[in-house]
Amino acid sequence: MGSSWGGSMFILVVILVGVLEVPMARGDMSPSQCKEEQRLIVNACKPVIFGLSPSAACCQRVRVMHAECVCPAVTPKLAALIGVQRTIKQIEGCGRTVPHNFKCGSITTP
């Protein structure tokens, strides 16, 4: 399992962190804006790939991430690559709580 697995795991962490950090704003982001937002958060949160806690810059980027840019990417295959409990700990590392039974793509939080 090479960098593809690590990248997929990181994307899922970012997706869940981003989705659970901000209220959903529907339809106000273009595909190009979503792509740019995803690029910015990946750059800010790279250390999460290696199991580190999110940095202040990562958490800030997560707080402004739009849910509609990321939830469609959460497939069952991607969801299977990471444990939900680990992801919740990453979210809590940003000082946020995780709502129970929150659905984002293929993931529903406990």
PDB file of C-alpha atoms in Angstrom, residues 5-14 75-89 107:
ATOM      1  CA  TRP A   5      -3.385   4.557   0.324  1.00  0.00           C
ATOM      2  CA  GLY A   6      -1.865   7.283   2.494  1.00  0.00           C
ATOM      3  CA  GLY A   7      -3.285   9.984   0.272  1.00  0.00           C
ATOM      4  CA  SER A   8      -6.729   8.390   0.329  1.00  0.00           C
ATOM      5  CA  MET A   9      -6.630   8.077   4.104  1.00  0.00           C
ATOM      6  CA  PHE A  10      -5.603  11.717   4.420  1.00  0.00           C
ATOM      7  CA  ILE A  11      -8.374  12.860   2.090  1.00  0.00           C
ATOM      8  CA  LEU A  12     -10.947  11.015   4.190  1.00  0.00           C
ATOM      9  CA  VAL A  13      -9.619  12.591   7.388  1.00  0.00           C
ATOM     10  CA  VAL A  14      -9.803  16.006   5.792  1.00  0.00           C
ATOM     11  CA  THR A  75     -17.152   6.313  -1.304  1.00  0.00           C
ATOM     12  CA  PRO A  76     -17.358   2.967   0.517  1.00  0.00           C
ATOM     13  CA  LYS A  77     -13.843   2.127  -0.760  1.00  0.00           C
ATOM     14  CA  LEU A  78     -12.398   5.370   0.580  1.00  0.00           C
ATOM     15  CA  ALA A  79     -14.290   5.018   3.860  1.00  0.00           C
ATOM     16  CA  ALA A  80     -12.829   1.539   4.367  1.00  0.00           C
ATOM     17  CA  LEU A  81      -9.279   2.925   4.389  1.00  0.00           C
ATOM     18  CA  ILE A  82      -9.500   4.677   7.755  1.00  0.00           C
ATOM     19  CA  GLY A  83     -11.004   4.068  11.166  1.00  0.00           C
ATOM     20  CA  VAL A  84     -13.789   6.364  12.228  1.00  0.00           C
ATOM     21  CA  GLN A  85     -12.475   6.560  15.808  1.00  0.00           C
ATOM     22  CA  ARG A  86      -9.062   7.790  14.620  1.00  0.00           C
ATOM     23  CA  THR A  87     -10.762  10.369  12.445  1.00  0.00           C
ATOM     24  CA  ILE A  88     -12.869  11.565  15.364  1.00  0.00           C
ATOM     25  CA  LYS A  89      -9.677  12.031  17.397  1.00  0.00           C
ATOM     26  CA  ILE A 107     -19.619   7.467   6.472  1.00  0.00           C
TER      27      ILE A 107
END
